[in-house]
Short mmCIF file of N, CA and C in Angstrom, two decimals:
data_model
loop_
_atom_site.label_atom_id
_atom_site.label_comp_id
_atom_site.label_asym_id
_atom_site.label_seq_id
_atom_site.Cartn_x
_atom_site.Cartn_y
_atom_site.Cartn_z
N UNK R 1 -14.34 -30.73 9.45
CA UNK R 1 -13.92 -30.73 8.02
C UNK R 1 -12.72 -30.14 8.25
N UNK R 2 -11.94 -31.15 7.60
CA UNK R 2 -10.23 -30.74 7.47
C UNK R 2 -10.11 -29.83 6.08
N UNK R 3 -9.22 -28.80 6.45
CA UNK R 3 -8.86 -28.08 5.33
C UNK R 3 -7.40 -28.11 4.86
N UNK R 4 -6.62 -28.82 5.38
CA UNK R 4 -4.96 -28.86 4.85
C UNK R 4 -5.12 -29.04 3.35
N UNK R 5 -4.40 -27.97 2.65
CA UNK R 5 -4.65 -28.25 1.49
C UNK R 5 -6.03 -27.87 0.76
N UNK R 6 -7.00 -27.48 0.90
CA UNK R 6 -8.21 -27.17 0.56
C UNK R 6 -7.93 -26.98 -1.01
N UNK R 7 -7.34 -26.10 -1.41
CA UNK R 7 -7.30 -25.62 -3.05
C UNK R 7 -6.70 -26.84 -3.64
N UNK R 8 -5.59 -27.58 -3.34
CA UNK R 8 -5.05 -28.70 -3.96
C UNK R 8 -6.33 -29.83 -3.85
N UNK R 9 -6.80 -30.30 -2.78
CA UNK R 9 -7.84 -30.86 -2.97
C UNK R 9 -9.08 -30.65 -3.87
N UNK R 10 -9.42 -29.58 -3.63
CA UNK R 10 -10.64 -28.78 -4.91
C UNK R 10 -10.01 -28.89 -6.15
N UNK R 11 -8.78 -28.61 -6.40
CA UNK R 11 -8.62 -28.67 -8.09
C UNK R 11 -8.41 -30.27 -8.29
N UNK R 12 -8.07 -31.40 -7.47
CA UNK R 12 -8.05 -32.53 -7.57
C UNK R 12 -9.50 -33.44 -8.30
N UNK R 13 -10.88 -32.78 -7.70
CA UNK R 13 -12.05 -33.21 -7.62
C UNK R 13 -12.56 -32.89 -8.84
N UNK R 14 -13.23 -34.02 -9.13
CA UNK R 14 -13.31 -34.90 -10.88
C UNK R 14 -14.95 -34.38 -10.68
N UNK R 15 -15.70 -33.86 -9.67
CA UNK R 15 -17.15 -34.14 -10.10
C UNK R 15 -17.65 -32.93 -8.97
N UNK R 16 -18.94 -32.30 -9.31
CA UNK R 16 -19.41 -31.56 -8.37
C UNK R 16 -19.88 -31.89 -6.78
N UNK R 17 -20.02 -33.38 -7.28
CA UNK R 17 -20.54 -33.74 -5.83
C UNK R 17 -19.01 -33.99 -4.51
N UNK R 18 -17.94 -33.69 -5.20
CA UNK R 18 -16.79 -33.83 -4.70
C UNK R 18 -16.73 -32.50 -4.10
N UNK R 19 -17.00 -31.58 -4.81
CA UNK R 19 -17.02 -29.89 -4.15
C UNK R 19 -17.54 -30.06 -3.09
N UNK R 20 -18.66 -30.18 -3.26
CA UNK R 20 -19.78 -30.22 -2.06
C UNK R 20 -19.36 -31.31 -1.10
N UNK R 21 -18.68 -31.90 -1.12
CA UNK R 21 -18.18 -33.11 -0.16
C UNK R 21 -17.22 -32.56 0.80
N UNK R 22 -16.32 -32.25 -0.02
CA UNK R 22 -14.93 -31.44 0.17
C UNK R 22 -15.37 -30.13 1.10
N UNK R 23 -16.21 -29.65 1.03
CA UNK R 23 -16.37 -27.96 1.43
C UNK R 23 -17.42 -28.85 2.66
N UNK R 24 -18.19 -29.85 2.73
CA UNK R 24 -19.35 -30.06 3.90
C UNK R 24 -20.59 -29.04 3.42
N UNK R 25 -21.04 -29.32 2.28
CA UNK R 25 -22.19 -28.15 1.67
C UNK R 25 -23.19 -28.69 1.43
N UNK R 26 -24.40 -29.04 2.23
CA UNK R 26 -25.51 -29.97 1.52
C UNK R 26 -26.36 -29.68 0.21
N UNK R 27 -26.37 -30.18 -0.15
CA UNK R 27 -27.45 -30.02 -1.77
C UNK R 27 -28.36 -31.46 -1.91
N UNK R 28 -29.08 -30.89 -2.89
CA UNK R 28 -30.45 -31.34 -3.44
C UNK R 28 -30.04 -32.20 -4.79
N UNK R 29 -29.74 -33.37 -4.56
CA UNK R 29 -29.24 -34.23 -6.19
C UNK R 29 -29.64 -33.80 -7.27
N UNK R 30 -31.09 -33.37 -7.30
CA UNK R 30 -31.74 -33.02 -8.15
C UNK R 30 -31.89 -31.74 -9.10
N UNK R 31 -31.07 -31.07 -8.11
CA UNK R 31 -30.77 -29.81 -9.00
C UNK R 31 -29.37 -29.40 -9.20
N UNK R 32 -28.40 -30.39 -8.73
CA UNK R 32 -27.16 -30.80 -8.85
C UNK R 32 -27.11 -31.18 -10.50
N UNK R 33 -27.71 -32.63 -10.71
CA UNK R 33 -27.86 -32.90 -11.86
C UNK R 33 -28.30 -32.14 -12.55
N UNK R 34 -28.76 -31.52 -12.99
CA UNK R 34 -29.37 -30.24 -13.63
C UNK R 34 -28.41 -29.07 -14.11
N UNK R 35 -27.78 -28.72 -12.67
CA UNK R 35 -26.95 -27.51 -13.07
C UNK R 35 -25.32 -27.66 -12.79
N UNK R 36 -24.83 -28.71 -12.56
CA UNK R 36 -23.42 -28.91 -12.01
C UNK R 36 -22.58 -28.21 -12.66
N UNK R 37 -22.39 -27.81 -14.19
CA UNK R 37 -21.46 -27.04 -14.59
C UNK R 37 -21.90 -25.64 -14.16
N UNK R 38 -23.50 -25.33 -14.09
CA UNK R 38 -23.03 -23.71 -13.97
C UNK R 38 -22.64 -23.43 -12.53
N UNK R 39 -23.36 -24.51 -11.24
CA UNK R 39 -23.02 -23.86 -10.30
C UNK R 39 -21.50 -23.98 -10.10
N UNK R 40 -20.41 -24.84 -10.76
CA UNK R 40 -18.80 -24.47 -10.92
C UNK R 40 -18.96 -23.71 -11.46
N UNK R 41 -19.28 -23.35 -12.44
CA UNK R 41 -18.79 -22.05 -13.18
C UNK R 41 -18.72 -20.68 -12.09
N UNK R 42 -20.31 -20.59 -11.90
CA UNK R 42 -20.71 -19.46 -10.72
C UNK R 42 -19.74 -19.52 -9.77
N UNK R 43 -19.42 -20.50 -8.77
CA UNK R 43 -18.47 -20.41 -8.16
C UNK R 43 -17.29 -19.86 -8.41
N UNK R 44 -16.67 -20.09 -9.24
CA UNK R 44 -15.55 -20.13 -10.18
C UNK R 44 -15.56 -18.45 -9.96
N UNK R 45 -16.45 -17.57 -10.59
CA UNK R 45 -16.85 -16.27 -11.11
C UNK R 45 -17.19 -15.93 -9.45
N UNK R 46 -17.44 -16.24 -8.74
CA UNK R 46 -17.48 -15.56 -7.20
C UNK R 46 -16.48 -15.67 -6.91
N UNK R 47 -15.33 -16.17 -6.80
CA UNK R 47 -13.98 -16.66 -6.19
C UNK R 47 -12.56 -15.99 -6.94
N UNK R 48 -13.37 -15.58 -8.29
CA UNK R 48 -12.25 -14.89 -9.01
C UNK R 48 -12.84 -13.18 -8.17
N UNK R 49 -13.44 -13.00 -7.48
CA UNK R 49 -13.66 -11.64 -6.84
C UNK R 49 -12.91 -12.46 -5.38
N UNK R 50 -12.39 -12.99 -5.21
CA UNK R 50 -11.90 -13.00 -3.50
C UNK R 50 -10.26 -13.10 -3.56
N UNK R 51 -10.19 -12.22 -2.56
CA UNK R 51 -8.64 -12.18 -2.46
C UNK R 51 -8.19 -13.20 -1.51
N UNK R 52 -7.48 -14.49 -1.99
CA UNK R 52 -6.88 -15.12 -0.97
C UNK R 52 -5.66 -15.35 -0.99
N UNK R 53 -4.86 -14.39 -1.53
CA UNK R 53 -3.48 -14.39 -1.25
C UNK R 53 -2.96 -14.32 0.12
N UNK R 54 -2.24 -14.89 0.87
CA UNK R 54 -2.21 -14.52 2.33
C UNK R 54 -2.76 -15.33 2.98
N UNK R 55 -4.10 -15.75 2.74
CA UNK R 55 -5.30 -16.28 3.71
C UNK R 55 -4.76 -17.56 4.30
N UNK R 56 -5.18 -18.34 5.63
CA UNK R 56 -4.72 -19.16 6.30
C UNK R 56 -5.65 -20.42 5.10
N UNK R 57 -5.27 -21.40 5.28
CA UNK R 57 -6.12 -22.57 4.98
C UNK R 57 -7.28 -22.62 5.37
N UNK R 58 -7.66 -22.72 6.46
CA UNK R 58 -9.16 -22.54 7.43
C UNK R 58 -9.94 -21.29 6.82
N UNK R 59 -8.98 -20.07 6.54
CA UNK R 59 -9.94 -19.08 5.91
C UNK R 59 -10.24 -19.37 4.57
N UNK R 60 -9.79 -19.98 3.67
CA UNK R 60 -9.69 -20.15 2.39
C UNK R 60 -10.87 -21.09 1.99
N UNK R 61 -10.81 -22.15 2.60
CA UNK R 61 -11.90 -23.37 3.03
C UNK R 61 -13.29 -22.79 3.57
N UNK R 62 -13.35 -21.84 4.22
CA UNK R 62 -14.87 -21.33 4.37
C UNK R 62 -15.08 -20.47 3.83
N UNK R 63 -14.29 -19.45 2.88
CA UNK R 63 -14.68 -18.62 1.67
C UNK R 63 -15.04 -19.34 1.01
N UNK R 64 -14.33 -20.58 0.47
CA UNK R 64 -14.61 -21.19 -1.05
C UNK R 64 -15.96 -22.14 -0.39
N UNK R 65 -16.33 -22.52 0.83
CA UNK R 65 -17.47 -23.07 1.55
C UNK R 65 -18.71 -21.70 1.01
N UNK R 66 -18.15 -20.86 1.42
CA UNK R 66 -19.80 -19.64 1.46
C UNK R 66 -19.82 -19.41 -0.21
N UNK R 67 -19.16 -19.90 -1.25
CA UNK R 67 -18.58 -18.94 -2.70
C UNK R 67 -19.85 -20.32 -3.40
N UNK R 68 -19.73 -22.06 -3.03
CA UNK R 68 -20.36 -22.80 -3.36
C UNK R 68 -21.76 -22.63 -3.04
N UNK R 69 -21.76 -21.91 -1.59
CA UNK R 69 -22.78 -21.77 -0.82
C UNK R 69 -24.19 -20.91 -1.95
N UNK R 70 -23.14 -19.75 -2.33
CA UNK R 70 -23.88 -18.67 -2.85
C UNK R 70 -24.32 -19.30 -4.55
N UNK R 71 -23.00 -19.57 -4.59
CA UNK R 71 -23.43 -20.23 -6.30
C UNK R 71 -24.85 -21.35 -6.90
N UNK R 72 -24.67 -22.27 -5.26
CA UNK R 72 -25.89 -23.12 -5.57
C UNK R 72 -27.33 -22.96 -4.90
N UNK R 73 -27.04 -21.29 -4.28
CA UNK R 73 -28.27 -21.17 -3.93
C UNK R 73 -29.25 -19.98 -5.19
N UNK R 74 -28.19 -19.73 -6.21
CA UNK R 74 -28.47 -19.11 -7.51
C UNK R 74 -28.98 -19.94 -7.97
N UNK R 75 -29.15 -21.55 -8.32
CA UNK R 75 -29.77 -22.31 -9.12
C UNK R 75 -31.09 -23.37 -8.38
N UNK R 76 -30.95 -22.95 -6.93
CA UNK R 76 -32.45 -23.54 -6.12
C UNK R 76 -33.39 -22.44 -6.65
N UNK R 77 -33.23 -21.15 -6.89
CA UNK R 77 -34.35 -20.24 -6.70
C UNK R 77 -34.58 -19.83 -8.57
N UNK R 78 -33.80 -20.59 -9.20
CA UNK R 78 -33.79 -20.35 -10.59
C UNK R 78 -33.22 -21.70 -11.67
N UNK R 79 -33.21 -21.37 -13.06
CA UNK R 79 -32.79 -22.53 -13.60
C UNK R 79 -31.40 -21.50 -14.31
N UNK R 80 -30.39 -22.82 -14.94
CA UNK R 80 -29.54 -22.30 -16.05
C UNK R 80 -29.47 -21.49 -16.79
N UNK R 81 -31.21 -21.62 -17.39
CA UNK R 81 -31.43 -21.20 -18.67
C UNK R 81 -31.57 -19.48 -18.18
N UNK R 82 -32.25 -19.20 -17.15
CA UNK R 82 -32.46 -17.95 -16.40
C UNK R 82 -31.25 -16.98 -16.00
N UNK R 83 -30.19 -17.75 -15.42
CA UNK R 83 -29.04 -17.17 -14.93
C UNK R 83 -27.66 -17.32 -16.24
N UNK R 84 -28.00 -17.89 -17.24
CA UNK R 84 -27.19 -17.55 -18.11
C UNK R 84 -25.92 -17.06 -17.92
N UNK R 85 -25.41 -18.25 -17.35
CA UNK R 85 -23.87 -18.45 -17.37
C UNK R 85 -22.89 -18.49 -18.63
N UNK R 86 -23.10 -19.46 -19.67
CA UNK R 86 -22.41 -19.47 -20.64
C UNK R 86 -22.76 -18.85 -21.83
N UNK R 87 -21.86 -18.68 -22.75
CA UNK R 87 -22.14 -17.48 -23.71
C UNK R 87 -23.18 -18.20 -24.61
N UNK R 88 -23.20 -19.84 -24.94
CA UNK R 88 -24.21 -20.14 -25.71
C UNK R 88 -25.80 -19.49 -25.14
N UNK R 89 -26.45 -19.81 -23.85
CA UNK R 89 -27.26 -19.00 -23.10
C UNK R 89 -26.91 -17.78 -23.11
N UNK R 90 -26.49 -16.84 -23.11
CA UNK R 90 -26.51 -15.07 -23.36
C UNK R 90 -26.96 -15.15 -24.93
N UNK R 91 -26.10 -15.95 -25.74
CA UNK R 91 -26.13 -15.77 -27.06
C UNK R 91 -27.59 -15.74 -27.74
N UNK R 92 -27.96 -17.12 -27.06
CA UNK R 92 -29.57 -17.25 -27.72
C UNK R 92 -30.66 -16.52 -27.37
N UNK R 93 -30.43 -15.80 -25.84
CA UNK R 93 -31.49 -14.79 -25.48
C UNK R 93 -31.13 -13.28 -26.01
N UNK R 94 -29.95 -13.29 -26.63
CA UNK R 94 -29.26 -11.63 -27.17
C UNK R 94 -30.53 -11.41 -28.12
N UNK R 95 -30.42 -10.13 -28.69
CA UNK R 95 -31.44 -9.63 -29.62
C UNK R 95 -30.40 -9.77 -31.03
N UNK R 96 -31.36 -10.50 -31.81
CA UNK R 96 -30.29 -11.14 -33.14
C UNK R 96 -30.09 -9.80 -33.85
N UNK R 97 -28.86 -9.28 -34.64
CA UNK R 97 -28.81 -8.47 -35.74
C UNK R 97 -29.24 -8.86 -37.28
N UNK R 98 -30.25 -8.58 -38.02
CA UNK R 98 -30.52 -8.84 -39.11
C UNK R 98 -29.55 -9.01 -39.82
N UNK R 99 -28.99 -10.48 -39.94
CA UNK R 99 -27.87 -10.72 -40.66
C UNK R 99 -28.52 -10.82 -42.26
N UNK R 100 -29.36 -11.00 -42.95
CA UNK R 100 -29.77 -10.86 -44.47
C UNK R 100 -30.31 -9.41 -44.50
N UNK R 101 -30.30 -9.00 -45.68
CA UNK R 101 -31.08 -7.82 -45.91
C UNK R 101 -32.32 -7.92 -46.45
N UNK R 102 -32.91 -6.53 -46.48
CA UNK R 102 -34.30 -6.66 -46.66
C UNK R 102 -34.71 -7.66 -48.21
N UNK R 103 -35.80 -8.06 -48.00
CA UNK R 103 -36.39 -8.71 -49.57
C UNK R 103 -36.66 -7.40 -50.60
N UNK R 104 -36.14 -7.46 -51.29
CA UNK R 104 -36.12 -6.64 -52.73
C UNK R 104 -36.53 -7.31 -53.70
N UNK R 105 -37.85 -7.27 -54.21
CA UNK R 105 -38.65 -7.56 -55.38
C UNK R 105 -37.79 -7.40 -56.50
N UNK R 106 -37.80 -8.37 -57.11
CA UNK R 106 -37.10 -8.23 -58.56
C UNK R 106 -37.84 -7.60 -59.29
N UNK R 107 -39.11 -7.41 -59.44
CA UNK R 107 -39.50 -6.62 -60.73
C UNK R 107 -39.72 -5.16 -60.45
N UNK R 108 -39.70 -4.56 -59.13
CA UNK R 108 -39.46 -3.16 -58.73
C UNK R 108 -37.68 -2.46 -59.32
N UNK R 109 -37.15 -3.33 -59.60
CA UNK R 109 -35.81 -2.85 -60.01
C UNK R 109 -36.18 -2.32 -61.24
N UNK R 110 -34.98 -1.62 -61.51
CA UNK R 110 -35.03 -0.81 -63.00
C UNK R 110 -33.55 -1.26 -63.89
#
C-alpha cells in the first residue's frame, strides 16, 4: 500500500469503497451497502480522537486503516439503528416529552 499523501487521497475519495481500497481494508459489500455513511461517520468520530500532527504518512495511513477497521467492525455485529450515529436515529429512540397538554373535558370546567 502506498501512503504518499494518504490524507489528500482520502479527501478526494467519493465512495465508501474508495476508503476501503485506499486503506487496504477488506469488507463485505452487503454490510457497506447498508451502512456506508454510518461507517464513514464513525470512522470520522474515531479519527477526531487521534492526534495526527507530526505523524509520518505511513503512520497516518496505519491509524486511518485501524479506525476504518474499527468503524466497520461496529456494523458487522450491529445495525445502524442500534449504533445511532446520526441525530435522526438518536431522536427516534429518545424519550419524547409530552408536547400536548393533558386532555381536559369541557364539561368539568366552570
